[in-house]
Amino acid sequence: MTARTRVACFVDGFNLYHAVDKLRRPHLKWFDLRKLVSNFIDPAVHDLQTVFYFSAFATWLPSAYARHIQLVEALKASGSTPVMGHFKEKNRECKSCGATWISHEEKETDVNIALWLLNEAYKDRFDEAFIVSRDSDLTPAVRMLLAEFPKKTVKIISPPNAGHSKEMGQLVGKKKLASIKEIHLERSLLPATIYDTDGVTVLAQRPQAYAPPT
């Protein structure tokens, strides 16, 4: 019997979120990552092992922070593994007028994806890696993975309407490129309320802002 291909998926949460946000269909943000990734799985060949979700909380934005917490809890409940980085405050100044303000710069996501990708490979926990991102900063990690583990393969899945990183596309080849479509998100929506296995305890609640159009 031919062994099934073990798949691990690594999702750049911000890359995906901003692409979905540009669709201007807020209800599509309330999705099950495992179901979304399953759109690119051949059940006869693949065995989806793990889905890692890399992101960070924008704690200074109360409404967005609250929605993000609910999404992360929902993803955990539906079988994905969140890996959270953080934002760093940076002092900014306008050179023309001298005005100053504090901005926020997301840290760790790219590094975390690269580290987890290679760590899971060294532990031999997958045969094929799915990477949901179009960020070319991940190119060195993909290049190292393919060089150090020639029997392992990588599929790059771009967020909606984002296109592919030219550098990563050249590494994996056209046959290993795919793109998330709106229909994939529609098929992967989470229920409004997510319960624990007891059917009573609420683990996550869909934010009102993500309610489907009536």
CSV table of C-alpha atoms in Angstrom, one decimal:
chain,number,residue,atom,x,y,z
A,1,MET,CA,0.0,0.0,0.0
A,2,THR,CA,1.4,3.4,-1.0
A,3,ALA,CA,2.1,5.7,2.0
A,4,ARG,CA,0.0,8.9,2.1
A,5,THR,CA,1.7,12.2,1.8
A,6,ARG,CA,1.7,14.0,5.2
A,7,VAL,CA,0.9,17.7,4.8
A,8,ALA,CA,1.7,20.5,7.3
A,9,CYS,CA,0.4,24.0,6.5
A,10,PHE,CA,2.0,27.3,7.6
A,11,VAL,CA,-0.3,30.3,7.3
A,12,ASP,CA,0.8,33.9,7.3
A,13,GLY,CA,-2.1,35.3,9.1
A,14,PHE,CA,-1.7,39.0,8.3
A,15,ASN,CA,-0.9,38.3,4.7
A,16,LEU,CA,-4.1,36.3,4.4
A,17,TYR,CA,-6.2,38.8,6.5
A,18,HIS,CA,-5.3,41.9,4.5
A,19,ALA,CA,-6.0,40.0,1.2
A,20,VAL,CA,-9.5,39.0,2.5
A,21,ASP,CA,-10.1,42.5,3.8
A,22,LYS,CA,-9.6,43.9,0.3
A,23,LEU,CA,-12.5,41.7,-0.9
A,24,ARG,CA,-14.9,43.9,1.1
A,25,ARG,CA,-16.9,40.9,2.2
A,26,PRO,CA,-16.3,40.9,6.0
A,27,HIS,CA,-18.1,37.6,6.6
A,28,LEU,CA,-15.4,35.8,4.7
A,29,LYS,CA,-13.0,36.7,7.6
A,30,TRP,CA,-14.7,34.1,9.8
A,31,PHE,CA,-13.2,31.0,8.3
A,32,ASP,CA,-12.0,27.6,9.4
A,33,LEU,CA,-8.4,27.3,8.4
A,34,ARG,CA,-8.4,23.5,8.2
A,35,LYS,CA,-11.4,23.5,5.9
A,36,LEU,CA,-9.8,26.3,3.8
A,37,VAL,CA,-6.6,24.3,3.4
A,38,SER,CA,-8.6,21.2,2.6
A,39,ASN,CA,-9.6,22.8,-0.6
A,40,PHE,CA,-6.1,22.1,-1.8
A,41,ILE,CA,-5.9,18.5,-0.5
A,42,ASP,CA,-6.4,15.4,-2.5
A,43,PRO,CA,-8.1,13.0,0.0
A,44,ALA,CA,-6.8,10.0,-1.9
A,45,VAL,CA,-3.2,11.1,-1.6
A,46,HIS,CA,-2.8,13.6,1.2
A,47,ASP,CA,-3.1,13.4,5.0
A,48,LEU,CA,-3.5,16.9,6.5
A,49,GLN,CA,-1.5,16.7,9.8
A,50,THR,CA,-1.2,20.2,11.2
A,51,VAL,CA,-2.2,23.8,10.3
A,52,PHE,CA,-0.2,26.5,11.9
A,53,TYR,CA,-1.5,30.1,12.1
A,54,PHE,CA,1.0,32.9,12.6
A,55,SER,CA,-0.2,36.3,13.6
A,56,ALA,CA,-0.1,38.9,16.5
A,57,PHE,CA,-2.7,40.8,18.4
A,58,ALA,CA,-3.1,44.6,17.8
A,59,THR,CA,-3.8,45.2,21.4
A,60,TRP,CA,-4.1,49.0,21.0
A,61,LEU,CA,-7.1,48.6,18.8
A,62,PRO,CA,-9.9,47.4,21.1
A,63,SER,CA,-12.5,46.3,18.5
A,64,ALA,CA,-10.0,44.6,16.2
A,65,TYR,CA,-8.3,43.0,19.2
A,66,ALA,CA,-11.6,41.6,20.4
A,67,ARG,CA,-12.5,40.2,17.0
A,68,HIS,CA,-9.0,38.7,16.6
A,69,ILE,CA,-9.3,36.9,20.0
A,70,GLN,CA,-12.5,35.3,18.9
A,71,LEU,CA,-11.0,34.2,15.6
A,72,VAL,CA,-8.0,32.7,17.3
A,73,GLU,CA,-10.2,30.8,19.8
A,74,ALA,CA,-12.3,29.5,16.9
A,75,LEU,CA,-9.2,28.4,15.0
A,76,LYS,CA,-7.9,26.5,18.1
A,77,ALA,CA,-11.3,24.9,18.6
A,78,SER,CA,-11.4,23.8,14.9
A,79,GLY,CA,-8.0,22.1,15.0
A,80,SER,CA,-5.5,24.8,14.0
A,81,THR,CA,-2.4,25.8,16.1
A,82,PRO,CA,-1.9,29.5,16.6
A,83,VAL,CA,1.6,30.8,17.0
A,84,MET,CA,1.5,34.4,18.1
A,85,GLY,CA,4.1,37.1,17.7
A,86,HIS,CA,3.8,40.7,18.9
A,87,PHE,CA,3.9,44.3,17.8
A,88,LYS,CA,6.6,46.7,18.7
A,89,GLU,CA,6.0,50.4,19.3
A,90,LYS,CA,8.1,52.8,17.1
A,91,ASN,CA,8.5,56.5,17.5
A,92,ARG,CA,7.8,58.4,14.3
A,93,GLU,CA,8.5,62.0,13.3
A,94,CYS,CA,7.5,64.1,10.4
A,95,LYS,CA,10.7,65.7,9.0
A,96,SER,CA,8.7,68.6,7.5
A,97,CYS,CA,6.5,69.7,10.4
A,98,GLY,CA,8.2,68.0,13.4
A,99,ALA,CA,5.0,66.2,14.4
A,100,THR,CA,5.6,63.0,16.4
A,101,TRP,CA,3.5,59.9,16.8
A,102,ILE,CA,3.8,56.2,17.8
A,103,SER,CA,3.3,53.5,15.2
A,104,HIS,CA,3.3,49.8,15.5
A,105,GLU,CA,5.4,47.3,13.7
A,106,GLU,CA,4.5,43.6,13.6
A,107,LYS,CA,7.4,41.4,14.7
A,108,GLU,CA,8.3,37.7,14.6
A,109,THR,CA,5.8,36.4,12.2
A,110,ASP,CA,8.2,35.8,9.3
A,111,VAL,CA,10.8,34.4,11.6
A,112,ASN,CA,8.3,32.2,13.4
A,113,ILE,CA,7.1,30.7,10.1
A,114,ALA,CA,10.7,30.0,9.0
A,115,LEU,CA,11.6,28.4,12.3
A,116,TRP,CA,8.5,26.3,12.6
A,117,LEU,CA,8.8,25.2,8.9
A,118,LEU,CA,12.4,24.0,9.4
A,119,ASN,CA,11.8,22.6,12.9
A,120,GLU,CA,8.9,20.5,11.7
A,121,ALA,CA,11.0,19.3,8.8
A,122,TYR,CA,13.9,18.3,11.0
A,123,LYS,CA,11.4,16.4,13.2
A,124,ASP,CA,10.1,14.7,10.0
A,125,ARG,CA,6.5,15.7,10.7
A,126,PHE,CA,5.5,16.3,7.1
A,127,ASP,CA,6.3,15.2,3.5
A,128,GLU,CA,4.9,18.3,1.9
A,129,ALA,CA,4.6,21.8,3.3
A,130,PHE,CA,1.8,24.2,2.2
A,131,ILE,CA,2.7,27.8,2.8
A,132,VAL,CA,-0.1,30.3,2.6
A,133,SER,CA,1.6,33.6,1.9
A,134,ARG,CA,3.0,35.7,-1.0
A,135,ASP,CA,5.8,37.2,1.2
A,136,SER,CA,9.1,36.8,-0.5
A,137,ASP,CA,10.9,37.1,2.9
A,138,LEU,CA,10.1,33.4,3.3
A,139,THR,CA,12.2,32.5,0.3
A,140,PRO,CA,15.5,31.7,2.2
A,141,ALA,CA,13.6,29.3,4.5
A,142,VAL,CA,12.0,27.6,1.5
A,143,ARG,CA,15.3,27.4,-0.3
A,144,MET,CA,17.0,25.8,2.8
A,145,LEU,CA,14.1,23.3,3.3
A,146,LEU,CA,14.4,22.1,-0.3
A,147,ALA,CA,18.2,21.9,-0.1
A,148,GLU,CA,18.3,20.1,3.2
A,149,PHE,CA,15.3,17.8,2.6
A,150,PRO,CA,15.3,17.0,-1.1
A,151,LYS,CA,12.5,14.4,-0.6
A,152,LYS,CA,10.2,17.0,0.8
A,153,THR,CA,8.1,19.3,-1.4
A,154,VAL,CA,6.5,22.7,-1.0
A,155,LYS,CA,3.3,24.1,-2.3
A,156,ILE,CA,2.8,27.9,-2.2
A,157,ILE,CA,-0.8,29.0,-1.8
A,158,SER,CA,-1.4,32.7,-2.4
A,159,PRO,CA,-4.1,34.7,-0.6
A,160,PRO,CA,-7.0,36.0,-2.7
A,161,ASN,CA,-6.0,38.2,-5.6
A,162,ALA,CA,-2.5,38.6,-4.1
A,163,GLY,CA,-0.5,36.8,-6.8
A,164,HIS,CA,2.7,34.8,-6.0
A,165,SER,CA,6.1,35.8,-4.9
A,166,LYS,CA,8.3,35.5,-8.0
A,167,GLU,CA,11.2,34.3,-5.9
A,168,MET,CA,9.2,31.5,-4.2
A,169,GLY,CA,7.5,30.6,-7.4
A,170,GLN,CA,10.8,30.0,-9.1
A,171,LEU,CA,11.9,27.7,-6.3
A,172,VAL,CA,8.9,25.4,-6.2
A,173,GLY,CA,7.8,25.6,-9.9
A,174,LYS,CA,4.4,26.4,-11.5
A,175,LYS,CA,2.9,23.0,-10.6
A,176,LYS,CA,3.3,23.8,-6.9
A,177,LEU,CA,1.5,27.1,-7.0
A,178,ALA,CA,-2.2,27.6,-6.1
A,179,SER,CA,-4.4,30.5,-5.1
A,180,ILE,CA,-7.3,31.0,-2.7
A,181,LYS,CA,-10.5,32.1,-4.3
A,182,GLU,CA,-13.6,33.6,-2.8
A,183,ILE,CA,-15.4,30.3,-3.3
A,184,HIS,CA,-12.9,28.5,-1.1
A,185,LEU,CA,-13.6,31.0,1.7
A,186,GLU,CA,-17.3,30.6,1.3
A,187,ARG,CA,-17.0,26.8,1.6
A,188,SER,CA,-14.9,27.2,4.8
A,189,LEU,CA,-17.0,29.5,7.0
A,190,LEU,CA,-17.3,28.8,10.7
A,191,PRO,CA,-20.6,28.5,12.5
A,192,ALA,CA,-21.7,31.6,14.4
A,193,THR,CA,-21.1,29.9,17.8
A,194,ILE,CA,-18.5,27.3,18.5
A,195,TYR,CA,-19.0,25.0,21.4
A,196,ASP,CA,-16.8,22.7,23.4
A,197,THR,CA,-17.4,19.0,23.1
A,198,ASP,CA,-20.0,19.2,25.8
A,199,GLY,CA,-22.2,21.2,23.5
A,200,VAL,CA,-22.8,23.8,26.1
A,201,THR,CA,-19.6,25.7,26.8
A,202,VAL,CA,-19.0,28.5,24.3
A,203,LEU,CA,-15.4,28.6,23.0
A,204,ALA,CA,-15.8,31.4,20.4
A,205,GLN,CA,-18.6,33.7,19.1
A,206,ARG,CA,-18.6,35.2,15.7
A,207,PRO,CA,-18.2,39.0,15.9
A,208,GLN,CA,-21.2,40.9,14.7
A,209,ALA,CA,-19.0,42.6,12.1
A,210,TYR,CA,-18.4,39.2,10.5
A,211,ALA,CA,-22.1,38.3,10.2
A,212,PRO,CA,-23.1,37.1,6.7
A,213,PRO,CA,-25.2,39.6,4.6
A,214,THR,CA,-28.9,39.0,4.9
